[in-house]
mmCIF file of C-alpha atoms in Angstrom:
data_model
loop_
_atom_site.group_PDB
_atom_site.id
_atom_site.type_symbol
_atom_site.label_atom_id
_atom_site.label_comp_id
_atom_site.label_asym_id
_atom_site.label_seq_id
_atom_site.Cartn_x
_atom_site.Cartn_y
_atom_site.Cartn_z
ATOM 1 C CA MET A 1 -102.943 -71.473 -71.810
ATOM 2 C CA LYS A 2 -101.126 -68.216 -72.459
ATOM 3 C CA ILE A 3 -101.491 -65.191 -70.207
ATOM 4 C CA GLY A 4 -100.288 -61.602 -70.343
ATOM 5 C CA ILE A 5 -99.422 -59.502 -67.294
ATOM 6 C CA LEU A 6 -99.344 -55.694 -67.157
ATOM 7 C CA SER A 7 -98.854 -53.082 -64.441
ATOM 8 C CA SER A 8 -100.617 -49.751 -64.769
ATOM 9 C CA GLY A 9 -100.811 -46.455 -62.878
ATOM 10 C CA GLY A 10 -98.298 -45.310 -60.268
ATOM 11 C CA ASP A 11 -95.387 -47.475 -59.208
ATOM 12 C CA CYS A 12 -95.611 -49.239 -55.872
ATOM 13 C CA PRO A 13 -93.531 -51.638 -53.730
ATOM 14 C CA GLY A 14 -94.599 -55.214 -54.459
ATOM 15 C CA ILE A 15 -95.496 -55.064 -58.161
ATOM 16 C CA ASN A 16 -92.507 -57.203 -59.117
ATOM 17 C CA ALA A 17 -93.292 -59.655 -56.320
ATOM 18 C CA THR A 18 -96.816 -59.940 -57.758
ATOM 19 C CA ILE A 19 -95.545 -60.494 -61.304
ATOM 20 C CA ARG A 20 -93.344 -63.231 -59.843
ATOM 21 C CA GLY A 21 -96.262 -64.748 -57.906
ATOM 22 C CA VAL A 22 -98.506 -64.887 -60.956
ATOM 23 C CA GLY A 23 -95.787 -66.016 -63.369
ATOM 24 C CA LYS A 24 -94.132 -68.726 -61.305
ATOM 25 C CA THR A 25 -97.459 -70.248 -60.235
ATOM 26 C CA ALA A 26 -98.825 -70.118 -63.779
ATOM 27 C CA MET A 27 -95.730 -71.732 -65.280
ATOM 28 C CA ASN A 28 -94.590 -74.178 -62.612
ATOM 29 C CA TYR A 29 -97.957 -75.396 -61.320
ATOM 30 C CA TYR A 30 -100.369 -74.907 -64.207
ATOM 31 C CA GLY A 31 -98.006 -75.227 -67.192
ATOM 32 C CA MET A 32 -99.015 -71.908 -68.741
ATOM 33 C CA ASP A 33 -97.018 -69.619 -71.019
ATOM 34 C CA VAL A 34 -96.530 -66.097 -69.680
ATOM 35 C CA ILE A 35 -95.644 -62.785 -71.312
ATOM 36 C CA GLY A 36 -95.250 -59.329 -69.794
ATOM 37 C CA ILE A 37 -96.976 -56.363 -71.450
ATOM 38 C CA CYS A 38 -94.721 -53.288 -71.348
ATOM 39 C CA ASP A 39 -95.836 -49.906 -69.950
ATOM 40 C CA GLY A 40 -99.374 -50.784 -68.956
ATOM 41 C CA PHE A 41 -102.248 -50.436 -71.417
ATOM 42 C CA GLU A 42 -99.999 -48.329 -73.629
ATOM 43 C CA GLY A 43 -97.938 -51.460 -74.312
ATOM 44 C CA LEU A 44 -101.079 -53.447 -75.102
ATOM 45 C CA LEU A 45 -102.099 -50.788 -77.638
ATOM 46 C CA ASN A 46 -98.625 -50.862 -79.200
ATOM 47 C CA LYS A 47 -98.221 -54.648 -78.873
ATOM 48 C CA GLU A 48 -94.993 -54.274 -76.872
ATOM 49 C CA PHE A 49 -94.179 -57.253 -74.682
ATOM 50 C CA ILE A 50 -91.428 -59.429 -73.254
ATOM 51 C CA SER A 51 -91.321 -63.162 -72.656
ATOM 52 C CA LEU A 52 -91.357 -64.179 -69.006
ATOM 53 C CA ASP A 53 -89.646 -67.393 -67.886
ATOM 54 C CA ASP A 54 -88.123 -68.605 -64.622
ATOM 55 C CA LYS A 55 -84.916 -66.690 -65.272
ATOM 56 C CA ALA A 56 -86.759 -63.436 -65.985
ATOM 57 C CA LEU A 57 -88.753 -63.841 -62.758
ATOM 58 C CA SER A 58 -85.716 -64.518 -60.558
ATOM 59 C CA GLY A 59 -84.720 -61.806 -58.082
ATOM 60 C CA LEU A 60 -88.050 -59.966 -58.270
ATOM 61 C CA LEU A 61 -89.368 -60.623 -54.769
ATOM 62 C CA SER A 62 -87.512 -57.742 -53.116
ATOM 63 C CA LEU A 63 -87.139 -55.481 -56.150
ATOM 64 C CA GLY A 64 -89.001 -52.153 -56.103
ATOM 65 C CA GLY A 65 -90.754 -50.582 -59.083
ATOM 66 C CA THR A 66 -91.886 -52.750 -61.991
ATOM 67 C CA ILE A 67 -89.770 -54.579 -64.570
ATOM 68 C CA LEU A 68 -92.628 -54.198 -67.054
ATOM 69 C CA GLY A 69 -92.775 -50.437 -66.782
ATOM 70 C CA THR A 70 -96.040 -48.561 -66.271
ATOM 71 C CA SER A 71 -98.117 -45.713 -67.665
ATOM 72 C CA ARG A 72 -101.342 -43.875 -66.950
ATOM 73 C CA GLU A 73 -102.836 -44.652 -70.363
ATOM 74 C CA LYS A 74 -106.649 -44.849 -70.143
ATOM 75 C CA PRO A 75 -107.825 -46.424 -73.392
ATOM 76 C CA PHE A 76 -111.513 -45.867 -72.647
ATOM 77 C CA LYS A 77 -111.234 -42.186 -71.792
ATOM 78 C CA LYS A 78 -113.303 -40.008 -74.108
ATOM 79 C CA LEU A 79 -111.829 -36.812 -75.524
ATOM 80 C CA LEU A 80 -114.330 -34.024 -74.777
ATOM 81 C CA ASP A 81 -117.683 -35.250 -76.112
ATOM 82 C CA LYS A 82 -116.222 -37.400 -78.868
ATOM 83 C CA THR A 83 -116.420 -41.175 -78.677
ATOM 84 C CA ASP A 84 -113.225 -42.870 -79.795
ATOM 85 C CA ASP A 85 -113.621 -46.611 -80.399
ATOM 86 C CA THR A 86 -110.143 -46.965 -81.890
ATOM 87 C CA LYS A 87 -108.287 -47.940 -78.720
ATOM 88 C CA PRO A 88 -110.819 -50.492 -77.385
ATOM 89 C CA GLN A 89 -110.890 -52.150 -80.818
ATOM 90 C CA LEU A 90 -107.091 -52.187 -80.909
ATOM 91 C CA ILE A 91 -107.030 -53.886 -77.497
ATOM 92 C CA ILE A 92 -109.262 -56.664 -78.840
ATOM 93 C CA GLU A 93 -107.110 -57.076 -81.958
ATOM 94 C CA ASN A 94 -103.791 -57.175 -80.075
ATOM 95 C CA TYR A 95 -105.163 -59.517 -77.401
ATOM 96 C CA LYS A 96 -106.037 -61.942 -80.192
ATOM 97 C CA LYS A 97 -102.793 -61.372 -82.116
ATOM 98 C CA LEU A 98 -100.828 -62.201 -78.960
ATOM 99 C CA ASP A 99 -102.950 -65.360 -78.652
ATOM 100 C CA LEU A 100 -103.829 -64.604 -75.031
ATOM 101 C CA ASP A 101 -106.237 -66.620 -72.931
ATOM 102 C CA CYS A 102 -106.259 -64.027 -70.140
ATOM 103 C CA LEU A 103 -104.923 -60.573 -69.270
ATOM 104 C CA VAL A 104 -103.789 -59.918 -65.676
ATOM 105 C CA CYS A 105 -104.053 -56.235 -64.741
ATOM 106 C CA ILE A 106 -102.060 -55.072 -61.708
ATOM 107 C CA GLY A 107 -103.090 -51.612 -60.558
ATOM 108 C CA GLY A 108 -105.212 -49.309 -58.436
ATOM 109 C CA ASN A 109 -108.708 -47.874 -58.852
ATOM 110 C CA GLY A 110 -108.212 -46.570 -62.384
ATOM 111 C CA THR A 111 -106.663 -49.837 -63.527
ATOM 112 C CA GLN A 112 -109.468 -51.949 -62.071
ATOM 113 C CA LYS A 113 -112.021 -49.684 -63.732
ATOM 114 C CA THR A 114 -110.241 -50.127 -67.074
ATOM 115 C CA ALA A 115 -109.890 -53.883 -66.473
ATOM 116 C CA ASN A 116 -113.657 -54.105 -66.014
ATOM 117 C CA LYS A 117 -114.214 -52.330 -69.321
ATOM 118 C CA VAL A 118 -111.766 -54.675 -71.049
ATOM 119 C CA SER A 119 -113.735 -57.567 -69.549
ATOM 120 C CA GLN A 120 -116.946 -56.063 -70.960
ATOM 121 C CA LEU A 121 -115.354 -56.239 -74.424
ATOM 122 C CA GLY A 122 -115.581 -60.012 -74.059
ATOM 123 C CA LEU A 123 -111.930 -60.619 -73.124
ATOM 124 C CA ASN A 124 -110.751 -62.721 -70.179
ATOM 125 C CA VAL A 125 -109.378 -60.457 -67.424
ATOM 126 C CA ILE A 126 -108.179 -60.815 -63.825
ATOM 127 C CA GLY A 127 -107.439 -57.761 -61.671
ATOM 128 C CA ILE A 128 -104.911 -57.519 -58.830
ATOM 129 C CA PRO A 129 -105.265 -54.471 -56.527
ATOM 130 C CA LYS A 130 -102.145 -52.341 -56.078
ATOM 131 C CA THR A 131 -101.695 -48.960 -54.409
ATOM 132 C CA ILE A 132 -99.964 -47.455 -51.414
ATOM 133 C CA ASP A 133 -103.185 -45.471 -50.822
ATOM 134 C CA ASN A 134 -105.096 -48.617 -49.727
ATOM 135 C CA ASP A 135 -108.279 -47.194 -51.255
ATOM 136 C CA VAL A 136 -109.298 -49.988 -53.659
ATOM 137 C CA TYR A 137 -112.835 -51.119 -52.948
ATOM 138 C CA GLY A 138 -113.462 -54.829 -52.364
ATOM 139 C CA THR A 139 -110.305 -55.704 -50.412
ATOM 140 C CA ASP A 140 -109.179 -55.098 -46.835
ATOM 141 C CA VAL A 141 -105.673 -54.141 -47.906
ATOM 142 C CA THR A 142 -103.615 -53.559 -51.035
ATOM 143 C CA PHE A 143 -99.958 -54.504 -51.357
ATOM 144 C CA GLY A 144 -97.714 -51.464 -51.141
ATOM 145 C CA PHE A 145 -99.699 -49.931 -48.295
ATOM 146 C CA TYR A 146 -97.740 -51.323 -45.367
ATOM 147 C CA SER A 147 -94.432 -50.586 -47.109
ATOM 148 C CA ALA A 148 -95.492 -46.937 -47.430
ATOM 149 C CA VAL A 149 -96.660 -46.874 -43.799
ATOM 150 C CA ASP A 150 -93.254 -48.157 -42.667
ATOM 151 C CA ILE A 151 -91.475 -45.380 -44.583
ATOM 152 C CA ALA A 152 -93.863 -42.682 -43.343
ATOM 153 C CA THR A 153 -93.585 -43.922 -39.758
ATOM 154 C CA GLU A 154 -89.797 -43.744 -39.876
ATOM 155 C CA ALA A 155 -90.047 -40.165 -41.181
ATOM 156 C CA ILE A 156 -92.320 -39.180 -38.281
ATOM 157 C CA ASP A 157 -89.944 -40.886 -35.832
ATOM 158 C CA ARG A 158 -87.113 -38.718 -37.148
ATOM 159 C CA LEU A 159 -89.196 -35.535 -36.870
ATOM 160 C CA HIS A 160 -89.683 -36.077 -33.139
ATOM 161 C CA SER A 161 -86.023 -35.442 -32.359
ATOM 162 C CA THR A 162 -85.709 -32.248 -34.396
ATOM 163 C CA ALA A 163 -89.091 -30.936 -33.200
ATOM 164 C CA SER A 164 -88.062 -31.573 -29.595
ATOM 165 C CA SER A 165 -84.665 -29.951 -30.034
ATOM 166 C CA HIS A 166 -86.102 -26.737 -31.480
ATOM 167 C CA LYS A 167 -89.411 -26.755 -29.588
ATOM 168 C CA ARG A 168 -91.317 -26.518 -32.848
ATOM 169 C CA VAL A 169 -94.567 -27.742 -34.323
ATOM 170 C CA MET A 170 -93.770 -30.043 -37.249
ATOM 171 C CA VAL A 171 -96.402 -30.642 -39.935
ATOM 172 C CA ILE A 172 -95.782 -33.679 -42.164
ATOM 173 C CA GLU A 173 -97.882 -34.263 -45.271
ATOM 174 C CA LEU A 174 -98.396 -37.855 -46.375
ATOM 175 C CA MET A 175 -99.703 -39.362 -49.617
ATOM 176 C CA GLY A 176 -103.035 -41.063 -50.214
ATOM 177 C CA HIS A 177 -105.076 -38.750 -52.454
ATOM 178 C CA LYS A 178 -108.601 -38.623 -50.985
ATOM 179 C CA ALA A 179 -107.917 -41.513 -48.587
ATOM 180 C CA GLY A 180 -106.293 -41.034 -45.179
ATOM 181 C CA TRP A 181 -105.111 -44.602 -44.598
ATOM 182 C CA ILE A 182 -101.362 -43.858 -44.674
ATOM 183 C CA THR A 183 -101.832 -40.760 -42.521
ATOM 184 C CA LEU A 184 -103.912 -42.645 -39.947
ATOM 185 C CA TYR A 185 -101.676 -45.707 -39.675
ATOM 186 C CA ALA A 186 -98.340 -43.874 -39.836
ATOM 187 C CA GLY A 187 -99.617 -41.076 -37.631
ATOM 188 C CA MET A 188 -100.655 -43.513 -34.924
ATOM 189 C CA ALA A 189 -97.533 -45.682 -35.273
ATOM 190 C CA GLY A 190 -95.271 -42.631 -35.241
ATOM 191 C CA GLY A 191 -96.901 -41.025 -32.215
ATOM 192 C CA ALA A 192 -98.282 -37.931 -33.970
ATOM 193 C CA ASP A 193 -100.164 -35.566 -31.658
ATOM 194 C CA VAL A 194 -102.587 -34.352 -34.329
ATOM 195 C CA ILE A 195 -103.793 -36.538 -37.227
ATOM 196 C CA LEU A 196 -105.812 -34.876 -39.975
ATOM 197 C CA LEU A 197 -107.628 -37.050 -42.506
ATOM 198 C CA PRO A 198 -109.308 -35.979 -45.768
ATOM 199 C CA GLU A 199 -112.394 -38.006 -44.803
ATOM 200 C CA LEU A 200 -112.933 -36.118 -41.526
ATOM 201 C CA GLY A 201 -112.069 -32.561 -42.525
ATOM 202 C CA CYS A 202 -110.441 -30.095 -40.173
ATOM 203 C CA ASP A 203 -111.420 -27.340 -37.742
ATOM 204 C CA ILE A 204 -108.239 -25.268 -37.410
ATOM 205 C CA ALA A 205 -109.441 -23.767 -34.133
ATOM 206 C CA LYS A 206 -109.569 -27.256 -32.590
ATOM 207 C CA VAL A 207 -106.124 -28.103 -33.992
ATOM 208 C CA ASN A 208 -104.599 -24.954 -32.498
ATOM 209 C CA LYS A 209 -106.342 -25.581 -29.172
ATOM 210 C CA ALA A 210 -104.902 -29.101 -28.998
ATOM 211 C CA ILE A 211 -101.385 -27.811 -29.717
ATOM 212 C CA LEU A 212 -101.676 -24.985 -27.150
ATOM 213 C CA ASN A 213 -102.980 -27.429 -24.533
ATOM 214 C CA ARG A 214 -99.850 -29.536 -25.059
ATOM 215 C CA SER A 215 -97.686 -26.440 -24.657
ATOM 216 C CA LYS A 216 -99.425 -25.587 -21.368
ATOM 217 C CA LYS A 217 -98.647 -29.107 -20.121
ATOM 218 C CA ASP A 218 -94.941 -28.439 -20.647
ATOM 219 C CA LYS A 219 -94.901 -30.348 -23.948
ATOM 220 C CA PRO A 220 -93.022 -27.809 -26.061
ATOM 221 C CA TYR A 221 -93.372 -29.532 -29.437
ATOM 222 C CA SER A 222 -96.098 -31.227 -31.479
ATOM 223 C CA ILE A 223 -96.207 -33.461 -34.547
ATOM 224 C CA VAL A 224 -99.079 -32.949 -36.983
ATOM 225 C CA ALA A 225 -99.683 -35.645 -39.633
ATOM 226 C CA VAL A 226 -101.895 -34.521 -42.506
ATOM 227 C CA GLY A 227 -103.211 -36.347 -45.580
ATOM 228 C CA GLU A 228 -102.461 -34.719 -48.929
ATOM 229 C CA GLY A 229 -106.157 -34.749 -49.854
ATOM 230 C CA LEU A 230 -107.283 -32.625 -46.896
ATOM 231 C CA GLU A 231 -109.265 -29.588 -48.012
ATOM 232 C CA LEU A 232 -108.910 -26.416 -45.955
ATOM 233 C CA GLU A 233 -111.057 -23.298 -46.178
ATOM 234 C CA GLY A 234 -109.246 -20.366 -47.742
ATOM 235 C CA SER A 235 -106.436 -22.622 -48.943
ATOM 236 C CA GLY A 236 -105.170 -19.825 -51.191
ATOM 237 C CA GLY A 237 -105.365 -21.736 -54.443
ATOM 238 C CA LYS A 238 -105.274 -25.260 -55.843
ATOM 239 C CA ASN A 239 -101.499 -25.510 -55.815
ATOM 240 C CA VAL A 240 -101.107 -24.746 -52.106
ATOM 241 C CA ARG A 241 -100.276 -27.928 -50.234
ATOM 242 C CA PRO A 242 -102.263 -28.722 -47.049
ATOM 243 C CA ALA A 243 -99.009 -28.825 -45.047
ATOM 244 C CA SER A 244 -98.006 -25.350 -46.247
ATOM 245 C CA ARG A 245 -101.394 -23.850 -45.449
ATOM 246 C CA LEU A 246 -101.600 -25.631 -42.107
ATOM 247 C CA SER A 247 -98.160 -24.545 -40.944
ATOM 248 C CA LYS A 248 -99.105 -20.897 -41.527
ATOM 249 C CA LEU A 249 -102.475 -21.230 -39.809
ATOM 250 C CA ILE A 250 -100.940 -23.006 -36.816
ATOM 251 C CA GLU A 251 -98.141 -20.469 -36.413
ATOM 252 C CA GLU A 252 -100.596 -17.574 -36.725
ATOM 253 C CA GLY A 253 -103.068 -19.168 -34.316
ATOM 254 C CA THR A 254 -100.654 -20.382 -31.645
ATOM 255 C CA GLY A 255 -97.599 -18.153 -31.941
ATOM 256 C CA LEU A 256 -95.455 -21.296 -31.978
ATOM 257 C CA GLU A 257 -92.718 -21.783 -34.558
ATOM 258 C CA THR A 258 -94.024 -24.236 -37.163
ATOM 259 C CA ARG A 259 -92.309 -26.047 -40.010
ATOM 260 C CA GLU A 260 -93.629 -28.296 -42.786
ATOM 261 C CA THR A 261 -92.331 -31.484 -44.380
ATOM 262 C CA ILE A 262 -93.853 -32.992 -47.531
ATOM 263 C CA LEU A 263 -92.645 -36.582 -47.707
ATOM 264 C CA GLY A 264 -93.703 -37.142 -51.326
ATOM 265 C CA TYR A 265 -92.696 -39.928 -53.680
ATOM 266 C CA VAL A 266 -90.179 -41.525 -51.339
ATOM 267 C CA GLN A 267 -93.227 -43.312 -49.888
ATOM 268 C CA ARG A 268 -93.706 -45.186 -53.170
ATOM 269 C CA GLY A 269 -90.144 -46.282 -53.813
ATOM 270 C CA GLY A 270 -87.823 -49.034 -52.682
ATOM 271 C CA SER A 271 -88.260 -52.644 -51.613
ATOM 272 C CA PRO A 272 -91.601 -53.968 -50.345
ATOM 273 C CA SER A 273 -91.983 -54.928 -46.700
ATOM 274 C CA ALA A 274 -92.130 -58.597 -45.675
ATOM 275 C CA PHE A 275 -95.914 -58.316 -45.286
ATOM 276 C CA ASP A 276 -96.326 -56.883 -48.790
ATOM 277 C CA ARG A 277 -94.045 -59.521 -50.325
ATOM 278 C CA ASN A 278 -96.195 -62.269 -48.867
ATOM 279 C CA LEU A 279 -99.453 -60.529 -49.770
ATOM 280 C CA ALA A 280 -98.263 -59.990 -53.351
ATOM 281 C CA THR A 281 -97.256 -63.651 -53.581
ATOM 282 C CA ARG A 282 -100.641 -64.831 -52.290
ATOM 283 C CA LEU A 283 -102.632 -62.526 -54.586
ATOM 284 C CA GLY A 284 -100.505 -63.505 -57.595
ATOM 285 C CA GLY A 285 -100.898 -67.203 -56.911
ATOM 286 C CA HIS A 286 -104.675 -66.905 -56.523
ATOM 287 C CA ALA A 287 -104.871 -64.975 -59.800
ATOM 288 C CA ALA A 288 -103.209 -67.920 -61.583
ATOM 289 C CA GLU A 289 -105.654 -70.294 -59.892
ATOM 290 C CA LEU A 290 -108.656 -68.278 -61.102
ATOM 291 C CA ILE A 291 -107.295 -68.372 -64.657
ATOM 292 C CA ALA A 292 -106.816 -72.149 -64.485
ATOM 293 C CA LYS A 293 -110.414 -72.530 -63.295
ATOM 294 C CA GLY A 294 -111.744 -70.212 -65.994
ATOM 295 C CA GLN A 295 -113.109 -67.705 -63.485
ATOM 296 C CA PHE A 296 -112.610 -64.380 -65.271
ATOM 297 C CA GLY A 297 -113.833 -60.813 -64.812
ATOM 298 C CA ARG A 298 -112.754 -60.847 -61.166
ATOM 299 C CA MET A 299 -110.311 -59.067 -58.871
ATOM 300 C CA VAL A 300 -108.366 -61.018 -56.263
ATOM 301 C CA SER A 301 -108.592 -59.563 -52.776
ATOM 302 C CA MET A 302 -107.947 -60.204 -49.106
ATOM 303 C CA ILE A 303 -110.901 -60.224 -46.728
ATOM 304 C CA ASN A 304 -110.361 -61.218 -43.092
ATOM 305 C CA ASP A 305 -106.900 -62.566 -44.003
ATOM 306 C CA GLN A 306 -108.433 -64.895 -46.603
ATOM 307 C CA ILE A 307 -107.556 -64.558 -50.286
ATOM 308 C CA ILE A 308 -110.776 -64.508 -52.310
ATOM 309 C CA SER A 309 -112.022 -62.769 -55.443
ATOM 310 C CA VAL A 310 -114.778 -60.272 -56.219
ATOM 311 C CA PRO A 311 -116.447 -59.297 -59.526
ATOM 312 C CA LEU A 312 -114.653 -56.406 -61.242
ATOM 313 C CA GLU A 313 -117.976 -54.720 -61.888
ATOM 314 C CA LYS A 314 -118.549 -54.392 -58.123
ATOM 315 C CA VAL A 315 -115.129 -52.748 -57.651
ATOM 316 C CA ALA A 316 -114.942 -50.348 -60.595
ATOM 317 C CA GLY A 317 -115.405 -46.663 -59.821
ATOM 318 C CA LYS A 318 -115.588 -47.068 -56.031
ATOM 319 C CA LEU A 319 -113.227 -45.909 -53.280
ATOM 320 C CA ARG A 320 -112.492 -47.494 -49.914
ATOM 321 C CA LEU A 321 -112.090 -44.620 -47.457
ATOM 322 C CA VAL A 322 -111.445 -44.296 -43.725
ATOM 323 C CA THR A 323 -114.691 -44.154 -41.735
ATOM 324 C CA PRO A 324 -115.093 -41.994 -38.601
ATOM 325 C CA ASP A 325 -115.761 -45.083 -36.455
ATOM 326 C CA HIS A 326 -112.466 -46.803 -37.352
ATOM 327 C CA ASP A 327 -110.934 -48.497 -34.321
ATOM 328 C CA LEU A 328 -107.622 -46.623 -34.597
ATOM 329 C CA ILE A 329 -109.442 -43.279 -34.569
ATOM 330 C CA ALA A 330 -111.494 -44.302 -31.545
ATOM 331 C CA GLN A 331 -108.403 -45.482 -29.686
ATOM 332 C CA GLY A 332 -106.465 -42.362 -30.667
ATOM 333 C CA LYS A 333 -109.176 -40.108 -29.274
ATOM 334 C CA ARG A 334 -109.194 -42.053 -26.004
ATOM 335 C CA MET A 335 -105.449 -41.352 -25.713
ATOM 336 C CA GLY A 336 -105.869 -37.639 -26.280
ATOM 337 C CA ILE A 337 -104.794 -37.451 -29.925
ATOM 338 C CA SER A 338 -106.581 -34.695 -31.851
ATOM 339 C CA PHE A 339 -108.206 -35.476 -35.188
ATOM 340 C CA GLY A 340 -109.137 -31.834 -35.764
ATOM 341 C CA VAL A 341 -112.897 -32.346 -35.478
#
């Protein structure tokens, strides 16, 4: 058999470890030929690829980014009201020209949605969930998430010392789009005093009350962790970051000096954590197993620490978000942490 591997969407720690997991298992255990498609679906449209062998896969386990490159090309996206069948047809043609038996798609929600549509064209596809946001439906965790949490936690740790020294309120904005997973996990691990999640919303009066209560207890500084997808009333425009708006509202409402930090893309870069390396290896290996068994149109996932697979059609277009009854939220509230609601 011959398989192609591509990575699509944003970069993320662990993609290379996944490519390695798929490739080495496919070649060494199942005797398959493996190629890497360059720059996501854009490379499939342009028939750009590289050959992957043991040498090419060496040294990938700890390497950040993706050796295949990536793009946000969405071949099934319609322009206005016009239907363009050119790209889907080109995918079919190039899949056949490359003599592929299966296409492995490593990516987040958008990639899995596209992978499902490729599968509906009649091609053999396996999806592997990837995103630091941890919001892919059908799996308990995506590789890249815990690496991002480690980086965000270290950033919060460092803010404690400067906030304490200057007796300030420090607002740190973390990535995740509409999902608050990084904010919740890093906020709790980093000892944030206020954790604001997009899923829960925010009552600024309650946030200010929590900060003032700390001040009255002779706790002269506070750390506020906020998800980038949090929507605030009167945000002052689309381009105003939640951290910027929050810092102003907190300073106005409490009279305490407040500063903001937007951590940004540093959360997506660098080497994957040990957990993510092992998760990527397990997911990659299971993907090769599914191909060998002829079980296509599925996404590998981890449920209750077991590597399984789910139909792509049940994953496409859905988000996995933090629920109000999450155990970390419940425990945080018991400890006096404010969630702004």
